[in-house]
Coordinates of C-alpha atoms and ligand atoms in Angstrom, one line a residue:
Chain A
M219 CA 0.0 -0.1 -0.1
E220 CA 1.0 4.1 -0.5
I221 CA 1.3 6.5 1.8
T222 CA 1.0 9.6 1.4
I223 CA 1.6 12.0 4.6
I224 CA 0.8 15.5 3.9
A225 CA 4.0 17.2 6.7
E226 CA 3.0 19.7 9.0
T227 CA 5.3 22.1 9.2
S228 CA 6.4 25.3 11.4
G229 CA 7.6 27.9 10.1
E230 CA 10.7 27.3 8.0
G231 CA 10.6 23.9 9.4
I232 CA 9.1 20.7 10.9
H233 CA 6.9 19.8 13.4
P234 CA 7.6 17.5 15.7
V235 CA 4.2 16.0 15.2
T236 CA 5.3 15.5 11.0
E237 CA 7.6 12.7 13.5
Q238 CA 4.8 10.8 15.1
L239 CA 2.9 11.2 11.7
V240 CA 5.7 8.5 9.9
G241 CA 6.0 6.4 12.9
A242 CA 2.2 5.7 12.8
A243 CA 2.5 4.8 8.8
S244 CA 5.7 3.1 9.7
S245 CA 3.2 0.6 11.8
L246 CA 0.8 -0.1 9.2
G247 CA 3.8 -0.8 6.2
G248 CA 3.9 0.4 3.1
E249 CA 6.1 2.8 0.5
I250 CA 6.1 6.8 2.7
T251 CA 6.3 9.5 0.2
V252 CA 5.9 12.8 2.3
L253 CA 4.5 15.9 0.4
C254 CA 5.9 19.8 2.7
P255 CA 4.4 22.0 0.7
G256 CA 6.1 25.5 0.3
G257 CA 8.9 22.6 0.2
R258 CA 9.3 23.6 4.6
G259 CA 10.9 20.3 6.4
S260 CA 12.2 19.0 2.4
D261 CA 15.8 18.3 4.2
D262 CA 13.9 17.3 7.9
A263 CA 11.7 15.0 6.0
S264 CA 13.6 12.9 4.2
V265 CA 16.2 12.0 7.1
I266 CA 12.8 10.7 8.9
S267 CA 13.4 6.8 9.0
G268 CA 10.7 5.4 7.2
V269 CA 10.5 7.5 4.5
S270 CA 11.3 6.3 0.6
K271 CA 10.8 9.4 -1.2
V272 CA 9.1 13.8 -0.4
I273 CA 8.5 16.0 -1.9
S274 CA 9.0 19.4 -2.0
L275 CA 6.0 21.4 -3.4
Q276 CA 7.4 25.2 -4.1
G277 CA 4.6 26.8 -6.2
D278 CA 3.5 30.2 -5.8
C279 CA 0.4 29.0 -3.9
F280 CA 1.9 27.9 -0.4
S281 CA 3.2 31.5 0.5
S282 CA 0.6 31.9 2.6
F283 CA -2.3 29.4 3.7
D284 CA -5.4 28.0 1.3
S285 CA -6.8 25.1 1.0
G286 CA -8.1 25.2 -1.7
S287 CA -5.4 26.3 -3.9
W288 CA -3.2 23.4 -1.8
S289 CA -5.0 21.1 -2.0
T290 CA -5.8 21.4 -6.0
V291 CA -2.2 21.0 -6.0
M292 CA -1.1 18.7 -3.3
A293 CA -4.0 16.4 -4.7
P294 CA -2.0 14.2 -7.5
F295 CA 0.3 13.7 -5.4
S296 CA -1.3 12.3 -3.1
K297 CA -1.9 8.0 -3.3
G298 CA -3.5 5.9 -1.4
M299 CA -3.6 6.0 2.3
V300 CA -3.3 10.4 2.6
I301 CA -2.3 11.0 6.2
A302 CA -1.9 14.5 8.3
S303 CA -2.1 15.9 11.6
S304 CA -5.5 17.1 13.1
S305 CA -4.3 20.2 14.1
P306 CA -6.8 23.4 12.1
T307 CA -5.0 23.6 8.5
G308 CA -3.9 19.1 8.4
R309 CA -8.3 18.8 8.9
E310 CA -8.7 21.8 6.7
L311 CA -6.5 20.6 4.3
G312 CA -7.0 16.9 4.0
A313 CA -11.1 17.1 4.3
Q314 CA -10.0 19.0 0.9
I315 CA -7.6 16.5 -0.5
A316 CA -10.6 13.7 0.2
S317 CA -13.4 15.9 -1.4
K318 CA -11.1 16.2 -4.1
I319 CA -9.3 12.5 -4.9
G320 CA -13.1 11.7 -4.0
V321 CA -12.6 9.6 -0.8
P322 CA -14.2 9.9 2.6
I323 CA -12.2 11.2 5.4
V324 CA -11.9 10.2 9.3
Q325 CA -10.4 13.2 11.2
D326 CA -8.5 12.7 14.9
V327 CA -7.4 9.5 14.7
T328 CA -5.5 8.8 18.1
G329 CA -5.5 4.3 16.9
I330 CA -4.4 2.8 13.4
E331 CA -4.6 -1.3 13.3
P332 CA -2.3 -2.4 9.4
D333 CA -6.5 -3.6 8.6
N334 CA -7.8 -0.1 8.6
K335 CA -9.3 -0.4 11.8
V336 CA -9.2 3.1 13.1
T337 CA -10.5 4.4 16.8
R338 CA -11.1 8.1 17.4
S339 CA -13.6 10.1 20.5
V340 CA -17.0 11.5 19.3
Y341 CA -19.6 13.0 21.5
S342 CA -16.1 15.6 22.7
G343 CA -15.0 12.2 23.9
K344 CA -18.3 10.9 25.9
V345 CA -17.8 8.0 23.0
V346 CA -15.2 6.2 21.0
E347 CA -15.9 4.6 17.9
T348 CA -14.4 2.4 16.0
S349 CA -14.6 2.4 12.3
S350 CA -12.9 0.8 9.1
L351 CA -11.6 2.6 6.1
P352 CA -12.0 2.2 2.6
S353 CA -8.5 2.1 0.7
P354 CA -7.3 4.4 -0.3
C355 CA -9.7 8.1 2.4
V356 CA -8.1 10.6 4.2
V357 CA -6.9 10.3 7.6
T358 CA -6.5 13.0 10.1
L359 CA -3.9 11.6 13.2
R360 CA -3.9 13.3 16.6
Q361 CA -0.6 15.1 17.8
N362 CA 1.0 12.9 20.8
A363 CA -1.3 9.8 20.2
F364 CA 1.6 8.3 18.0
E365 CA 5.5 7.4 19.2
G366 CA 7.1 9.7 16.6
A367 CA 9.5 8.3 14.5
S368 CA 13.6 7.9 14.6
G369 CA 15.6 10.1 12.5
G370 CA 18.5 8.3 10.8
G371 CA 16.8 7.7 7.1
S372 CA 18.3 9.3 3.3
A373 CA 14.8 9.9 1.5
E374 CA 15.8 11.3 -2.4
V375 CA 13.7 15.4 -2.3
V376 CA 12.1 15.4 -5.4
V377 CA 11.2 19.4 -6.1
V378 CA 7.6 20.3 -7.6
D379 CA 7.2 23.3 -8.9
N380 CA 3.3 23.6 -9.4
S381 CA 1.2 26.0 -8.5
S382 CA -2.7 27.1 -8.4
E383 CA -4.8 29.9 -7.9
V384 CA -5.4 31.8 -5.0
S385 CA -8.9 33.3 -4.1
V386 CA -8.5 33.6 0.1
S387 CA -5.5 37.0 0.2
V388 CA -4.1 37.2 3.7
R389 CA -4.1 41.4 3.8
E390 CA -2.9 42.0 7.8
A391 CA -1.5 39.3 10.0
I392 CA -2.3 40.4 13.9
A393 CA -0.2 38.9 16.9
K394 CA -1.3 37.3 19.5
A395 CA -2.8 39.9 22.4
G396 CA -1.1 40.0 25.5
E397 CA -4.6 38.8 26.4
R398 CA -4.7 34.5 27.6
M399 CA -6.3 32.5 26.2
D400 CA -9.9 31.5 28.2
V401 CA -10.1 27.9 30.2
S402 CA -13.5 27.5 28.2
D403 CA -11.7 26.4 24.9
A404 CA -7.8 25.8 26.4
E405 CA -6.5 22.4 25.8
I406 CA -4.7 22.7 29.1
V407 CA -5.5 24.7 31.9
I408 CA -3.1 25.5 34.6
S409 CA -5.8 26.9 38.0
G410 CA -4.7 28.6 41.2
G411 CA -5.9 29.1 44.4
R412 CA -5.6 30.5 48.0
G413 CA -2.9 29.0 48.7
M414 CA -1.0 30.5 46.2
G415 CA -0.3 33.6 48.9
D416 CA -0.9 36.4 46.7
P417 CA -2.7 37.6 43.4
S418 CA 1.4 38.3 42.2
N419 CA 2.1 35.2 42.7
F420 CA 0.2 33.6 39.6
S421 CA 2.9 34.9 37.1
H422 CA 5.0 32.0 38.3
L423 CA 1.5 30.2 36.7
N424 CA 2.0 31.9 33.5
E425 CA 5.1 30.9 32.9
V426 CA 4.2 27.9 33.1
A427 CA 1.5 27.7 30.8
D428 CA 3.0 29.8 28.2
V429 CA 5.8 26.9 27.9
I430 CA 2.6 24.1 26.6
G431 CA -0.2 26.7 26.1
A432 CA -2.1 27.0 28.6
A433 CA -4.2 28.7 30.3
V434 CA -4.5 30.2 33.6
G435 CA -7.7 29.4 35.9
A436 CA -8.5 30.8 39.2
S437 CA -10.5 29.5 42.3
R438 CA -13.3 30.5 43.8
A439 CA -11.0 32.2 46.9
A440 CA -8.7 33.0 44.4
V441 CA -11.1 35.5 42.8
D442 CA -12.5 36.3 45.7
S443 CA -10.0 37.3 47.9
W444 CA -7.5 39.2 45.2
D445 CA -8.9 42.0 42.6
E446 CA -6.3 41.0 40.5
I447 CA -8.0 37.7 39.5
P448 CA -10.6 38.4 37.6
H449 CA -14.2 36.6 37.7
S450 CA -13.2 34.9 34.2
M451 CA -10.9 32.8 35.6
Q452 CA -13.1 31.3 37.8
V453 CA -13.5 27.4 37.2
G454 CA -16.6 25.4 38.9
Q455 CA -19.5 25.5 39.9
T456 CA -19.6 29.7 39.9
G457 CA -17.9 29.8 37.3
K458 CA -16.4 28.2 34.5
T459 CA -17.3 24.3 32.8
V460 CA -13.7 23.3 32.2
N461 CA -12.8 19.6 30.3
P462 CA -9.7 20.8 28.9
T463 CA -7.3 17.1 28.8
L464 CA -5.1 18.0 31.1
Y465 CA -5.6 20.2 34.1
I466 CA -3.5 21.2 37.1
A467 CA -4.6 22.5 40.0
V468 CA -2.1 23.8 42.2
G469 CA -3.3 25.4 45.7
I470 CA -6.6 24.5 45.3
S471 CA -8.2 22.5 48.5
G472 CA -10.3 21.0 45.8
A473 CA -14.0 21.9 47.1
I474 CA -16.8 20.1 46.0
Q475 CA -17.9 23.2 44.0
H476 CA -14.8 23.5 43.0
L477 CA -14.9 20.1 41.1
A478 CA -17.5 19.8 40.0
G479 CA -16.8 22.6 37.1
M480 CA -13.2 20.4 36.4
R481 CA -13.5 17.3 37.6
S482 CA -14.4 15.9 33.3
S483 CA -10.9 16.8 33.2
K484 CA -9.3 14.4 31.2
Y485 CA -6.5 14.5 33.3
I486 CA -5.9 16.0 36.4
V487 CA -2.4 17.0 38.6
A488 CA -3.4 18.3 42.1
I489 CA -0.2 20.0 43.5
N490 CA -0.6 21.0 47.2
K491 CA 1.6 21.0 50.2
D492 CA -1.3 18.8 52.3
P493 CA -1.1 15.3 51.7
D494 CA -4.9 15.0 52.9
A495 CA -6.1 17.7 50.2
P496 CA -9.8 16.7 48.1
I497 CA -7.7 17.4 45.4
F498 CA -5.8 14.1 45.3
G499 CA -8.8 12.3 45.1
V500 CA -10.1 13.4 42.1
A501 CA -6.0 13.8 41.1
D502 CA -4.2 11.2 38.0
Y503 CA -1.5 12.7 39.1
G504 CA -0.8 13.9 43.2
I505 CA 2.5 15.9 44.0
V506 CA 2.9 16.9 47.7
A507 CA 5.2 19.5 48.1
T508 CA 5.3 23.8 48.5
W509 CA 4.6 25.5 45.0
E510 CA 7.3 27.5 45.4
E511 CA 9.2 23.9 45.4
A512 CA 7.7 22.5 42.2
L513 CA 6.4 25.0 39.8
P514 CA 10.1 25.5 38.8
V515 CA 11.2 21.8 38.5
L516 CA 7.6 22.0 37.0
K517 CA 8.6 24.6 33.7
E518 CA 12.0 23.2 33.8
E519 CA 11.0 19.6 33.1
L520 CA 8.0 20.8 30.5
S521 CA 10.3 23.1 28.4
K522 CA 13.0 20.4 27.7
L523 CA 10.0 17.9 25.9
Chain B
M27 CA -28.1 36.7 -3.6
T28 CA -27.9 34.2 -1.5
I29 CA -25.9 33.5 2.0
A30 CA -26.6 29.5 3.9
V31 CA -25.8 28.7 6.8
L32 CA -25.0 25.2 7.9
L33 CA -26.8 23.2 11.2
K34 CA -26.4 20.5 13.1
Q35 CA -28.6 19.6 15.5
V36 CA -26.7 17.4 18.2
P37 CA -27.1 15.9 21.7
D38 CA -26.9 19.1 24.2
T39 CA -22.7 19.4 26.2
T40 CA -24.1 18.9 29.0
A41 CA -26.3 16.1 28.5
K42 CA -24.9 12.4 29.1
I43 CA -24.7 10.4 26.4
A44 CA -25.6 6.5 26.5
V45 CA -24.4 3.9 25.3
S46 CA -26.4 0.7 24.0
G47 CA -25.6 -2.0 21.9
G48 CA -22.6 -0.9 20.5
R49 CA -23.3 2.9 19.3
V50 CA -25.1 5.5 20.6
D51 CA -28.6 5.3 22.2
Q52 CA -30.2 9.1 19.8
A53 CA -33.3 8.4 21.9
S54 CA -31.8 8.5 25.8
V55 CA -30.7 12.0 24.5
A56 CA -32.1 14.8 26.8
K57 CA -32.1 17.6 25.0
W58 CA -30.8 18.5 21.2
S59 CA -29.3 21.8 20.9
T60 CA -27.8 23.5 17.5
S61 CA -24.0 22.7 17.5
P62 CA -21.9 25.3 18.9
Y63 CA -19.7 26.9 16.5
D64 CA -23.2 26.9 14.4
E65 CA -24.5 29.3 16.6
Y66 CA -21.1 31.7 15.6
A67 CA -22.2 31.3 12.2
L68 CA -25.9 32.4 11.8
E69 CA -25.3 35.3 14.1
Y70 CA -22.2 36.1 11.4
A71 CA -24.7 34.9 8.9
L72 CA -27.1 37.1 10.6
Q73 CA -25.3 40.2 10.3
L74 CA -23.9 39.6 6.6
K75 CA -28.0 39.9 6.5
E76 CA -28.3 42.7 7.8
A77 CA -25.4 44.5 6.0
G78 CA -27.6 43.3 3.0
A79 CA -25.6 40.9 1.6
G80 CA -28.4 39.1 0.8
D81 CA -30.9 36.8 1.6
L82 CA -30.4 34.6 4.3
V83 CA -31.2 30.7 4.4
A84 CA -30.3 28.1 7.2
I85 CA -29.9 24.4 5.9
T86 CA -30.0 21.1 8.5
C87 CA -29.9 17.3 7.2
G88 CA -31.4 15.0 10.2
P89 CA -34.2 13.6 11.6
D90 CA -37.9 15.0 12.1
R91 CA -36.9 16.2 14.8
A92 CA -33.9 18.7 13.3
A93 CA -37.0 21.6 12.4
K94 CA -37.3 22.8 15.9
M95 CA -34.0 24.6 15.2
L96 CA -34.7 25.7 12.0
T97 CA -37.9 27.6 13.7
D98 CA -35.6 28.4 16.7
A99 CA -33.1 29.6 14.1
A100 CA -36.4 31.9 12.5
A101 CA -37.1 33.3 15.3
V102 CA -33.5 35.3 15.4
G103 CA -34.0 36.6 11.9
V104 CA -33.4 33.6 8.8
D105 CA -35.2 34.4 5.7
S106 CA -35.8 30.8 4.7
M107 CA -35.3 27.5 5.8
L108 CA -34.5 23.8 4.2
H109 CA -34.5 20.5 5.1
V110 CA -33.5 17.4 4.4
V111 CA -35.2 15.3 6.1
A112 CA -32.4 12.2 7.0
D113 CA -30.7 10.0 9.8
T114 CA -27.2 11.4 9.0
T115 CA -25.9 8.8 12.0
E116 CA -23.6 6.9 9.6
M117 CA -23.0 8.6 7.0
D118 CA -20.0 9.1 5.7
S119 CA -18.1 12.5 4.8
K120 CA -18.7 12.3 1.3
Q121 CA -22.3 11.6 1.6
I122 CA -23.3 14.1 3.8
Q123 CA -21.2 16.3 1.7
S124 CA -22.7 15.6 -1.1
I125 CA -26.3 16.3 -0.2
L126 CA -24.9 19.3 2.1
A127 CA -24.1 20.3 -1.3
A128 CA -26.8 19.7 -3.5
A129 CA -29.1 21.7 -0.5
I130 CA -26.7 24.8 -1.2
K131 CA -26.6 25.0 -4.6
H132 CA -31.0 24.6 -4.6
C133 CA -30.5 27.5 -3.0
G134 CA -28.4 29.3 -4.9
A135 CA -26.2 30.7 -1.6
D136 CA -23.0 31.3 -3.1
V137 CA -22.0 32.5 0.5
I138 CA -22.1 29.7 2.9
L139 CA -21.7 29.6 7.0
C140 CA -20.9 26.5 9.2
G141 CA -19.0 25.2 12.5
K142 CA -15.4 24.5 12.3
Q143 CA -17.0 21.0 13.6
A144 CA -20.4 19.4 14.8
A145 CA -20.1 18.4 18.5
D146 CA -20.8 14.8 18.6
T147 CA -18.5 14.4 15.0
N148 CA -15.8 16.3 16.4
S149 CA -14.9 16.6 13.0
G150 CA -14.3 19.8 11.0
S151 CA -14.9 17.9 7.2
T152 CA -17.5 19.4 6.4
G153 CA -17.4 23.1 5.2
P154 CA -14.0 22.6 3.3
G155 CA -15.5 19.5 1.7
I156 CA -18.7 21.2 0.6
A157 CA -16.1 24.2 -0.3
S158 CA -14.3 21.7 -2.8
I159 CA -16.8 20.2 -4.7
I160 CA -18.8 23.4 -5.2
D161 CA -15.1 25.2 -5.9
A162 CA -16.2 28.4 -3.8
A163 CA -13.6 29.5 -1.4
C164 CA -13.0 28.6 2.0
V165 CA -12.0 30.1 5.1
G166 CA -11.2 28.0 8.1
M167 CA -10.6 28.8 12.1
V168 CA -12.9 31.8 11.3
S169 CA -13.8 34.5 14.1
E170 CA -15.3 37.1 12.3
V171 CA -16.8 38.0 8.9
L172 CA -17.9 41.0 7.0
V173 CA -19.0 42.7 3.8
E174 CA -16.2 45.0 1.9
G175 CA -18.8 45.8 -1.5
D176 CA -18.5 42.9 -3.8
S177 CA -15.9 41.1 -2.0
F178 CA -16.0 39.2 2.4
S179 CA -13.4 39.6 4.4
A180 CA -12.4 37.5 7.3
L181 CA -10.4 37.0 10.3
R182 CA -8.9 33.9 11.1
A183 CA -7.1 32.1 13.7
S184 CA -3.2 31.5 12.5
S185 CA 0.4 29.8 13.5
S186 CA 1.1 33.3 14.8
G187 CA -2.6 34.8 16.4
N188 CA -4.8 35.4 13.6
E189 CA -4.0 37.4 10.4
R190 CA -7.3 39.3 8.3
V191 CA -8.2 37.6 4.7
S192 CA -10.5 38.7 2.1
V193 CA -12.2 36.1 -0.2
S194 CA -14.5 37.3 -3.2
R195 CA -17.7 35.0 -3.7
P196 CA -18.6 32.0 -3.9
C197 CA -17.1 31.3 -0.2
L198 CA -17.2 29.8 2.5
F199 CA -16.4 30.0 5.9
A200 CA -15.9 27.1 8.7
F201 CA -16.4 28.7 12.6
D202 CA -14.9 28.7 15.4
K203 CA -15.7 30.3 18.7
A204 CA -15.8 34.1 18.2
S205 CA -16.4 37.3 20.9
T206 CA -19.5 38.5 20.0
E207 CA -23.1 37.7 22.3
L208 CA -25.5 35.5 20.7
R209 CA -28.9 37.0 19.9
R210 CA -31.6 35.3 21.6
P211 CA -35.6 35.1 19.4
N212 CA -37.7 37.8 20.8
V213 CA -41.7 37.5 20.9
K214 CA -42.1 38.7 18.1
G215 CA -39.5 36.6 17.0
I216 CA -41.2 33.6 17.6
M217 CA -44.1 34.6 16.7
M218 CA -43.2 35.5 13.0
A219 CA -41.0 32.5 13.4
K220 CA -44.6 29.9 13.7
R221 CA -45.8 31.1 10.4
K222 CA -43.1 30.4 8.7
V223 CA -42.7 27.5 6.4
I224 CA -39.9 24.9 5.9
E225 CA -39.0 23.8 3.1
T226 CA -38.5 19.8 3.1
V227 CA -37.6 17.4 0.6
S228 CA -35.2 14.6 1.3
A229 CA -31.8 13.3 -0.8
M230 CA -33.5 11.3 -3.5
D231 CA -35.3 15.3 -4.6
L232 CA -31.7 16.9 -4.2
G233 CA -31.1 14.6 -6.7
V234 CA -28.3 12.9 -4.8
D235 CA -27.9 9.1 -5.0
M236 CA -25.0 9.3 -2.2
G237 CA -24.5 5.1 -2.3
E238 CA -23.5 3.7 0.1
S239 CA -20.9 4.2 3.5
Q240 CA -17.5 3.6 2.6
V241 CA -16.7 4.4 5.8
I242 CA -18.3 1.0 8.6
I243 CA -18.4 2.0 12.1
E244 CA -18.1 -1.1 14.2
S245 CA -18.8 0.0 17.9
H246 CA -18.7 3.1 19.8
D247 CA -18.0 2.1 23.6
S248 CA -18.1 4.5 26.2
P249 CA -14.5 5.7 26.7
P250 CA -12.4 3.7 29.7
E251 CA -13.4 4.1 33.3
K252 CA -10.0 6.0 34.5
P253 CA -7.4 4.4 36.3
P254 CA -6.9 5.3 40.4
G255 CA -5.1 8.4 41.2
Q256 CA -1.0 7.8 42.1
K257 CA 0.3 10.4 45.0
F258 CA 3.7 11.4 45.0
E259 CA 5.2 12.9 48.0
G260 CA 8.0 15.5 47.5
V261 CA 9.4 17.9 44.6
D262 CA 11.5 15.0 43.4
S263 CA 8.8 14.2 41.2
V264 CA 7.7 16.8 39.7
Q265 CA 9.7 15.0 36.7
T266 CA 7.9 11.8 37.3
V267 CA 5.0 13.1 37.0
V268 CA 6.1 15.2 34.2
L269 CA 7.2 11.9 32.1
K270 CA 3.8 10.3 33.1
L271 CA 2.0 13.3 31.5
R272 CA 3.7 12.3 28.3
E273 CA 4.4 9.1 28.2
E274 CA 1.2 7.7 30.0
A275 CA -1.2 9.5 29.8
N276 CA -0.3 11.3 25.9
V277 CA -1.0 14.7 27.3
I278 CA 1.6 16.7 26.5
Ligands
LIG147 C1 -22.4 28.4 46.8 C2 -21.3 27.8 46.3 C3 -20.4 27.8 45.4 C4 -18.8 27.9 44.8 N1 -18.7 28.4 43.9 C5 -17.1 27.9 43.4 C6 -17.1 27.8 42.3 O1 -17.0 27.7 41.6 N2 -15.9 27.6 42.2 C7 -15.2 27.5 42.9 O2 -13.8 27.3 43.4 N3 -15.0 27.2 44.3 C8 -16.3 27.5 45.0 N4 -17.2 27.7 46.0 C9 -16.1 27.8 47.0 C10 -15.4 26.5 47.4 O3 -16.3 25.8 48.5 C11 -14.0 27.0 47.7 O4 -14.3 27.8 49.1 C12 -12.7 27.0 47.3 O5 -13.1 26.5 45.6 C13 -11.7 27.2 48.2 O6 -10.8 28.1 47.5 P1 -9.2 27.3 47.5 O7 -9.1 25.7 47.5 O8 -8.3 27.9 46.4 O9 -9.3 27.5 48.1 P2 -8.5 26.9 50.3 O10 -10.4 25.7 50.4 O11 -8.8 28.2 51.2 O12 -7.4 25.7 49.8 C14 -6.3 26.4 49.4 C15 -5.0 25.3 49.6 O13 -3.4 25.9 49.4 C16 -2.4 24.6 49.9 N5 -2.1 25.5 49.9 C17 -1.5 26.7 50.9 N6 0.0 27.3 50.7 C18 0.1 26.0 49.9 C19 1.7 26.1 48.9 N7 2.4 27.7 49.6 N8 2.0 25.5 48.1 C20 0.9 24.4 47.9 N9 -0.5 24.2 48.5 C21 -0.8 25.2 49.2 C22 -3.7 23.8 51.0 O14 -3.5 22.9 51.7 C23 -4.9 24.2 50.2 O15 -5.5 22.7 50.4 C24 -18.6 27.6 45.9 C25 -19.5 27.8 47.3 C26 -20.8 27.8 47.3 C27 -20.9 27.3 49.0
LIG148 N1 -26.5 17.2 9.1 C1 -26.4 18.6 8.8 N2 -26.4 19.4 8.4 C2 -25.8 20.5 8.6 N3 -25.2 21.3 8.8 C3 -24.0 19.9 9.2 C4 -23.9 18.7 8.8 N4 -23.1 18.1 9.5 C5 -22.5 19.0 9.3 N5 -22.3 20.8 9.2 C6 -22.6 21.7 9.1 O1 -20.5 21.3 9.4 C7 -19.9 22.2 10.5 C8 -18.4 20.8 10.6 O2 -19.2 19.4 10.9 P1 -18.6 17.9 10.8 O3 -17.6 18.0 10.2 O4 -19.0 16.9 11.5 O5 -17.4 18.5 12.1 C9 -20.8 21.7 11.3 O6 -20.0 22.7 12.4 C10 -22.0 22.1 10.8 O7 -22.2 24.0 10.6

């Protein structure tokens, strides 16, 4: 079986998730070709172990994201099983490629087997779906659900200079506002409670949040005690209900009203100096330590990833 | 000139989802709602209509119960409604896209707004797939759209923040969460909506031969129970926990 991977790029290079796409593809067996839109990351892709060929797509249309024109150029090279990342751009591009080559697409897959059986989560994580896919088809894979392939490969890089008419023109780039992500939207939330001692100490939570792209939340005690912590950050019965993949509670006791807003988080980490704090009852991973000791180490360990 | 908004009825995000006989038990869903991102698409579709970009039609494909969602949309100002009656639960991406693309053509719409992903499928395939079928410009991750003369300006998320893009008709916008307030119907709107007639058709009426689903759903299962938590003493355990988050939990 042929496998075509749509490289996920980051700046001028390759995003590490591309190695995971190759890792998943290798477990299926087959000839792996990687398509690099705009040629970005072609050299990085060529050394991923298991890749047979890299196609560096150089057309003018690749200077800004337009899934319509990108997919027009990419569809003829998208053979066999087509695999992309389930990032927002990966999903959009994957869906357009699927439509152009006339095959179905299944998004955000977390498990895949050689007989084209895939698993994914539906209904906002409340249900796991197992389905069988035809060949050919398009799938997007969830980041970090698959083992990355290692380096050491040496695939040939073929340069193709095709372009297509661009219909989405970018007029202005607007840098991220200083404002933090809303806790209800975030995949990762780190929240502080009264145990943070002082609102200025939330800067330590912000620093950890910046490393992993998390939103910062708070308990009601923190919101009520300190004017600097707005109600929009409050998680719980009278605040926001959050459903992230990872929730980190720091200096939060774990009152039932707080749990009401975060207990459905996929994974919960608690950092609290009191070994009997109720938050440990719902935590997947509990760390009995003060935040003063734990947060600097946490930041350092996460930065290493 | 016609604007279309695609609305899908899904179990309310607060509703419990039960699984029985290897499938989600649709009958046990306590509350059905419009898929959350579609609500933002609807709000901006109303704003485009009010800015003179065209008449607004709300389109859904779903079972009979989905009609209520269209009436709710009429109560906030949608001009007309098209209901393609079909059970979408086992459809693959090609099937639902071909039906909705045909419905859009049937309405003569050349500006389409939809959600970035539905709260049941969690896919995000439908908008871009339709854009490809009807040969429309596609803008995803949109949080605002404005009409500017003959073209449209949209704000979309990008790797470095946001970017403002412009497109001309035909075009499709797939909506992310936006910062705008959603409007609620008033009494007058509700009364008017009751008098509006929903155009009800089948896929066959639209001339769609959707064939068989090529994606076979084997089973639905409830997610596995979480293992009991692990507790570690002292700051030295931070490294262990980070490792476990990466290797056991796969979340970072
Ligand atoms: C009707 C009602 C609605 C409510 N709604 C909400 C709600 O929406 N959200 C909400 O959060 N609460 C809500 N509450 C309040 C809730 O009952 C608790 O009072 C609140 O959650 C406690 O916040 P906390 O855990 O930050 O503070 P505390 O209970 O004071 O806990 C502080 C924790 O920090 C730990 N700690 C102290 N110092 C350190 C340190 N240096 N390092 C590490 N850990 C440390 C302590 O061991 C303790 O466990 C509601 C209450 C009621 C009655
Ligand atoms: N059956 C449907 N009826 C109307 N709109 C739909 C339907 N299915 C999907 N859509 C639209 O397409 C978006 C993405 O859906 P999905 O690809 O299933 O994640 C939804 O948010 C809706 O706007």
